[in-house]
Amino acid sequence: MGNSLKAILAFVPSKKCQKYLLEDLEEMPVDKMVDLSGRQMRRLPLHICSFRELVKLYLSDNNLNHLPPELEQLQNLQILALDFNNFKALPLVVCTLKQLCILYLGNNKLCSLPLELRLLQNLKTLWIESNCLQYLPEVVCELSLLKTLHAGSNALRTLPPQLQCLQELRTIWLSGNLLSEFPPVLLDMPFLEVIDVDRNSIQFFPSLAHLPGLKLVIYDHNPCRNAPKVAKGVRRVGRWSEETPEPRKRSGAVVEIMLDEKPLLPPAAKTEPE
């Protein structure tokens, strides 16, 4: 009953209703963080935009499909979570928050990203998984400080060659897409540490042994005829990953992931900026 009531009150602009949604959050929290996840909100309470020193704003798991222009006042914001909402387009006001380091946009209905995204030159982590992307927007390739890109569970068939311009990129998650071949651009990115192409349609893997930074490659659940060759010490997760050379008979063996460095795997919870 409480969640249903909040969903109704989210439409009502009166101060009493907004106060109920905010649960008496009248002043800027000491930790400079506001978490309004899972409130069934359809609109962001404008009072939040008055917290000009806010650093972290979590709006996950609501019913948002737009954001007010007043959000631009939050120029100190570093983390913004908009995942699990109903956005069909990224509100342009997000692109005015130039201090953003981490942006979560997963599990929405995005088919593209605006060119204005290039204004977020401090962005280090971008999650756009589980949307409706049929191609990786080229504007992503202009985010020069990007370190982690999660674009899994979309409908990507290829990656733009401009991606190799992201020389700070260390981790790329592409699981659950429509890749029919290993993206050639990744072969020209020696600084990559983690490549995940799990659950695609890749039939053949080129050698990855020339990538000096590579630590982990996940290629399971592909109809591949071979395992990617990697340099010594690189962990592989997929068919035949424990055997060299490749076996003559096809095997379904899968290696358990045992990593000393847990950040190499997709985090279950949202991360903080470095």
Tab-separated table of C-alpha atoms in Angstrom:
chain	number	residue	atom	x	y	z
A	1	MET	CA	0.000	0.000	0.000
A	2	GLY	CA	2.856	2.360	0.818
A	3	ASN	CA	4.469	2.026	-2.612
A	4	SER	CA	1.124	2.458	-4.369
A	5	LEU	CA	0.467	5.616	-2.400
A	6	LYS	CA	3.879	7.007	-3.294
A	7	ALA	CA	3.265	6.248	-6.962
A	8	ILE	CA	0.078	8.311	-6.833
A	9	LEU	CA	1.623	11.142	-4.846
A	10	ALA	CA	4.518	11.380	-7.292
A	11	PHE	CA	2.117	13.156	-9.679
A	12	VAL	CA	1.036	15.708	-7.074
A	13	PRO	CA	3.243	18.825	-6.897
A	14	SER	CA	2.011	20.032	-3.493
A	15	LYS	CA	4.651	20.570	-0.810
A	16	LYS	CA	3.032	18.048	1.538
A	17	CYS	CA	3.074	15.293	-1.083
A	18	GLN	CA	6.651	16.039	-2.103
A	19	LYS	CA	7.688	16.025	1.539
A	20	TYR	CA	6.109	12.589	1.957
A	21	LEU	CA	8.105	11.271	-0.991
A	22	LEU	CA	11.305	12.740	0.406
A	23	GLU	CA	10.581	11.355	3.874
A	24	ASP	CA	11.374	14.670	5.603
A	25	LEU	CA	14.583	15.188	3.637
A	26	GLU	CA	14.565	18.948	3.981
A	27	GLU	CA	18.277	19.702	4.195
A	28	MET	CA	21.310	18.535	2.291
A	29	PRO	CA	22.532	15.239	3.821
A	30	VAL	CA	25.889	15.364	5.558
A	31	ASP	CA	27.271	12.643	3.278
A	32	LYS	CA	26.122	14.620	0.207
A	33	MET	CA	24.183	11.595	-1.064
A	34	VAL	CA	20.487	11.159	-1.817
A	35	ASP	CA	19.060	7.714	-2.570
A	36	LEU	CA	15.508	7.743	-3.928
A	37	SER	CA	15.682	4.313	-5.538
A	38	GLY	CA	12.583	2.155	-5.662
A	39	ARG	CA	10.069	4.900	-4.808
A	40	GLN	CA	7.903	4.346	-7.927
A	41	MET	CA	8.416	8.013	-8.740
A	42	ARG	CA	7.255	9.402	-12.077
A	43	ARG	CA	8.815	12.794	-11.480
A	44	LEU	CA	11.833	13.993	-9.557
A	45	PRO	CA	10.919	16.154	-6.536
A	46	LEU	CA	12.244	19.619	-7.395
A	47	HIS	CA	13.440	20.147	-3.854
A	48	ILE	CA	16.354	17.798	-4.563
A	49	CYS	CA	17.693	20.259	-7.144
A	50	SER	CA	18.274	22.790	-4.367
A	51	PHE	CA	20.984	20.586	-2.826
A	52	ARG	CA	23.742	22.216	-4.845
A	53	GLU	CA	26.587	20.457	-3.041
A	54	LEU	CA	25.127	17.023	-3.753
A	55	VAL	CA	27.726	14.491	-4.974
A	56	LYS	CA	25.705	11.274	-5.372
A	57	LEU	CA	22.125	10.907	-6.582
A	58	TYR	CA	20.517	7.475	-6.936
A	59	LEU	CA	17.192	7.376	-8.778
A	60	SER	CA	17.241	3.703	-9.783
A	61	ASP	CA	14.143	1.533	-10.077
A	62	ASN	CA	11.498	4.199	-10.520
A	63	ASN	CA	9.129	5.174	-13.354
A	64	LEU	CA	11.001	8.231	-14.567
A	65	ASN	CA	10.964	9.177	-18.243
A	66	HIS	CA	12.156	12.793	-17.958
A	67	LEU	CA	14.093	15.053	-15.606
A	68	PRO	CA	13.486	18.725	-14.743
A	69	PRO	CA	15.797	21.420	-16.169
A	70	GLU	CA	16.489	22.473	-12.567
A	71	LEU	CA	18.742	19.415	-12.269
A	72	GLU	CA	21.413	21.558	-13.914
A	73	GLN	CA	21.929	23.228	-10.549
A	74	LEU	CA	23.689	20.079	-9.263
A	75	GLN	CA	27.068	20.979	-10.723
A	76	ASN	CA	28.989	19.019	-8.049
A	77	LEU	CA	27.287	15.738	-8.871
A	78	GLN	CA	29.754	12.898	-9.525
A	79	ILE	CA	27.475	9.834	-9.499
A	80	LEU	CA	24.048	9.673	-11.127
A	81	ALA	CA	22.047	6.444	-11.267
A	82	LEU	CA	19.103	6.408	-13.671
A	83	ASP	CA	18.975	2.661	-14.303
A	84	PHE	CA	15.729	0.673	-14.213
A	85	ASN	CA	13.491	3.526	-15.342
A	86	ASN	CA	11.507	4.337	-18.510
A	87	PHE	CA	13.819	6.688	-20.377
A	88	LYS	CA	13.471	6.468	-24.159
A	89	ALA	CA	15.992	9.284	-24.555
A	90	LEU	CA	18.647	10.614	-22.229
A	91	PRO	CA	17.468	13.985	-20.853
A	92	LEU	CA	19.852	16.644	-22.145
A	93	VAL	CA	20.072	18.208	-18.699
A	94	VAL	CA	22.221	15.210	-17.661
A	95	CYS	CA	24.854	16.350	-20.157
A	96	THR	CA	25.209	19.665	-18.301
A	97	LEU	CA	26.540	17.887	-15.174
A	98	LYS	CA	30.175	18.166	-16.157
A	99	GLN	CA	31.631	16.714	-12.950
A	100	LEU	CA	29.946	13.342	-13.464
A	101	CYS	CA	32.360	10.428	-13.093
A	102	ILE	CA	29.854	7.564	-13.068
A	103	LEU	CA	26.597	7.363	-15.015
A	104	TYR	CA	24.204	4.417	-14.819
A	105	LEU	CA	21.681	4.216	-17.659
A	106	GLY	CA	21.068	0.469	-17.788
A	107	ASN	CA	17.658	-1.161	-18.095
A	108	ASN	CA	15.873	1.676	-19.849
A	109	LYS	CA	14.554	1.989	-23.425
A	110	LEU	CA	17.381	3.956	-25.004
A	111	CYS	CA	17.932	3.521	-28.753
A	112	SER	CA	20.641	6.183	-28.972
A	113	LEU	CA	22.606	8.728	-26.954
A	114	PRO	CA	22.715	12.475	-27.641
A	115	LEU	CA	25.784	14.164	-29.096
A	116	GLU	CA	25.773	16.391	-26.012
A	117	LEU	CA	27.091	13.416	-24.038
A	118	ARG	CA	30.555	14.467	-25.248
A	119	LEU	CA	30.378	17.309	-22.727
A	120	LEU	CA	30.868	14.807	-19.880
A	121	GLN	CA	34.640	14.748	-20.205
A	122	ASN	CA	35.155	13.572	-16.609
A	123	LEU	CA	33.122	10.417	-17.121
A	124	LYS	CA	35.045	7.260	-16.174
A	125	THR	CA	32.259	4.675	-15.924
A	126	LEU	CA	29.274	4.324	-18.254
A	127	TRP	CA	26.650	1.597	-17.904
A	128	ILE	CA	24.234	1.370	-20.835
A	129	GLU	CA	23.387	-2.328	-20.585
A	130	SER	CA	19.910	-3.735	-21.255
A	131	ASN	CA	18.668	-1.003	-23.546
A	132	CYS	CA	17.615	-1.015	-27.217
A	133	LEU	CA	20.924	-0.051	-28.796
A	134	GLN	CA	21.536	-1.583	-32.231
A	135	TYR	CA	24.874	0.174	-32.503
A	136	LEU	CA	27.294	1.738	-30.046
A	137	PRO	CA	26.801	5.517	-30.332
A	138	GLU	CA	30.002	7.079	-31.664
A	139	VAL	CA	29.721	9.855	-29.097
A	140	VAL	CA	30.866	7.315	-26.503
A	141	CYS	CA	34.215	7.282	-28.291
A	142	GLU	CA	34.680	10.951	-27.366
A	143	LEU	CA	34.671	10.300	-23.615
A	144	SER	CA	38.446	10.388	-23.327
A	145	LEU	CA	38.712	9.405	-19.639
A	146	LEU	CA	36.344	6.437	-19.853
A	147	LYS	CA	37.729	3.382	-18.058
A	148	THR	CA	34.726	1.059	-17.857
A	149	LEU	CA	32.026	0.535	-20.480
A	150	HIS	CA	29.155	-1.872	-19.861
A	151	ALA	CA	27.108	-2.295	-23.046
A	152	GLY	CA	25.825	-5.836	-22.525
A	153	SER	CA	22.325	-7.076	-23.361
A	154	ASN	CA	21.659	-4.775	-26.289
A	155	ALA	CA	21.516	-5.614	-30.008
A	156	LEU	CA	25.037	-4.602	-31.027
A	157	ARG	CA	26.419	-6.303	-34.146
A	158	THR	CA	29.703	-4.404	-34.337
A	159	LEU	CA	31.744	-1.659	-32.673
A	160	PRO	CA	32.906	1.614	-34.254
A	161	PRO	CA	36.624	1.850	-35.128
A	162	GLN	CA	36.747	5.159	-33.229
A	163	LEU	CA	36.576	3.144	-30.000
A	164	GLN	CA	40.358	2.716	-30.099
A	165	CYS	CA	40.645	6.427	-29.295
A	166	LEU	CA	39.619	5.584	-25.719
A	167	GLN	CA	43.128	4.913	-24.472
A	168	GLU	CA	42.033	4.981	-20.822
A	169	LEU	CA	39.500	2.183	-21.392
A	170	ARG	CA	40.395	-0.898	-19.371
A	171	THR	CA	37.173	-2.905	-19.142
A	172	ILE	CA	34.507	-3.550	-21.753
A	173	TRP	CA	31.449	-5.743	-21.172
A	174	LEU	CA	29.617	-6.825	-24.338
A	175	SER	CA	27.801	-9.957	-23.226
A	176	GLY	CA	24.359	-10.743	-24.612
A	177	ASN	CA	24.621	-8.878	-27.910
A	178	LEU	CA	24.474	-9.970	-31.574
A	179	LEU	CA	28.182	-9.984	-32.404
A	180	SER	CA	28.856	-12.502	-35.180
A	181	GLU	CA	32.588	-11.849	-35.141
A	182	PHE	CA	35.066	-10.659	-32.569
A	183	PRO	CA	35.101	-6.835	-32.890
A	184	PRO	CA	38.262	-5.996	-34.901
A	185	VAL	CA	38.727	-2.675	-33.109
A	186	LEU	CA	39.455	-4.495	-29.842
A	187	LEU	CA	42.544	-6.020	-31.457
A	188	ASP	CA	43.996	-2.497	-31.693
A	189	MET	CA	43.459	-1.677	-28.014
A	190	PRO	CA	46.535	-3.044	-26.178
A	191	PHE	CA	45.579	-1.273	-22.952
A	192	LEU	CA	42.394	-3.337	-22.413
A	193	GLU	CA	42.458	-5.514	-19.278
A	194	VAL	CA	39.028	-7.174	-19.406
A	195	ILE	CA	37.062	-8.191	-22.501
A	196	ASP	CA	33.677	-9.858	-22.068
A	197	VAL	CA	31.932	-11.142	-25.209
A	198	ASP	CA	29.936	-13.867	-23.476
A	199	ARG	CA	26.604	-14.891	-25.049
A	200	ASN	CA	27.096	-13.659	-28.589
A	201	SER	CA	27.290	-15.462	-31.953
A	202	ILE	CA	31.039	-15.445	-32.506
A	203	GLN	CA	32.221	-18.504	-34.448
A	204	PHE	CA	35.957	-17.821	-34.574
A	205	PHE	CA	38.333	-15.990	-32.254
A	206	PRO	CA	41.529	-14.311	-33.475
A	207	SER	CA	44.623	-14.427	-31.307
A	208	LEU	CA	44.668	-11.986	-28.402
A	209	ALA	CA	48.222	-12.868	-27.399
A	210	HIS	CA	49.526	-9.516	-28.621
A	211	LEU	CA	47.466	-7.518	-26.083
A	212	PRO	CA	49.967	-6.834	-23.266
A	213	GLY	CA	47.441	-5.403	-20.797
A	214	LEU	CA	44.904	-8.218	-21.046
A	215	LYS	CA	44.102	-10.004	-17.772
A	216	LEU	CA	40.743	-11.647	-18.438
A	217	VAL	CA	38.722	-12.630	-21.487
A	218	ILE	CA	35.229	-14.096	-21.157
A	219	TYR	CA	33.970	-15.727	-24.342
A	220	ASP	CA	31.623	-18.461	-23.108
A	221	HIS	CA	28.277	-19.275	-24.767
A	222	ASN	CA	29.441	-18.563	-28.309
A	223	PRO	CA	29.264	-21.108	-31.159
A	224	CYS	CA	33.041	-20.832	-31.535
A	225	ARG	CA	35.334	-23.362	-33.193
A	226	ASN	CA	38.331	-22.330	-31.112
A	227	ALA	CA	39.399	-20.599	-27.938
A	228	PRO	CA	41.199	-17.248	-28.263
A	229	LYS	CA	44.942	-17.561	-27.844
A	230	VAL	CA	46.228	-15.352	-25.045
A	231	ALA	CA	49.545	-14.487	-23.442
A	232	LYS	CA	50.787	-16.360	-20.407
A	233	GLY	CA	48.947	-15.483	-17.224
A	234	VAL	CA	45.777	-14.252	-18.934
A	235	ARG	CA	42.618	-15.916	-17.622
A	236	ARG	CA	40.130	-17.270	-20.127
A	237	VAL	CA	36.543	-18.215	-19.360
A	238	GLY	CA	34.887	-20.381	-21.996
A	239	ARG	CA	35.166	-23.590	-23.953
A	240	TRP	CA	38.539	-25.307	-24.037
A	241	SER	CA	40.013	-22.603	-21.845
A	242	GLU	CA	42.064	-25.092	-19.801
A	243	GLU	CA	43.426	-26.992	-22.777
A	244	THR	CA	46.249	-26.127	-25.164
A	245	PRO	CA	46.329	-26.919	-28.025
A	246	GLU	CA	42.609	-27.026	-28.794
A	247	PRO	CA	41.060	-30.497	-28.456
A	248	ARG	CA	39.913	-32.320	-31.565
A	249	LYS	CA	36.614	-33.220	-29.954
A	250	ARG	CA	34.328	-30.437	-28.908
A	251	SER	CA	33.927	-29.982	-25.193
A	252	GLY	CA	31.558	-27.986	-23.038
A	253	ALA	CA	33.975	-27.387	-20.216
A	254	VAL	CA	33.705	-24.072	-18.454
A	255	VAL	CA	36.329	-22.679	-16.114
A	256	GLU	CA	35.394	-21.350	-12.707
A	257	ILE	CA	36.294	-17.688	-12.263
A	258	MET	CA	38.784	-17.382	-9.435
A	259	LEU	CA	40.247	-13.903	-9.451
A	260	ASP	CA	42.474	-12.190	-6.972
A	261	GLU	CA	41.289	-8.854	-8.304
A	262	LYS	CA	37.522	-8.813	-7.824
A	263	PRO	CA	36.990	-5.506	-9.676
A	264	LEU	CA	37.701	-7.372	-12.917
A	265	LEU	CA	34.223	-8.897	-12.709
A	266	PRO	CA	31.013	-6.929	-13.160
A	267	PRO	CA	30.238	-5.457	-9.729
A	268	ALA	CA	26.953	-6.524	-8.164
A	269	ALA	CA	26.630	-3.127	-6.515
A	270	LYS	CA	27.327	0.313	-7.856
A	271	THR	CA	30.910	1.460	-7.555
A	272	GLU	CA	32.463	4.673	-6.334
A	273	PRO	CA	34.724	6.828	-8.509
A	274	GLU	CA	38.443	6.194	-8.196
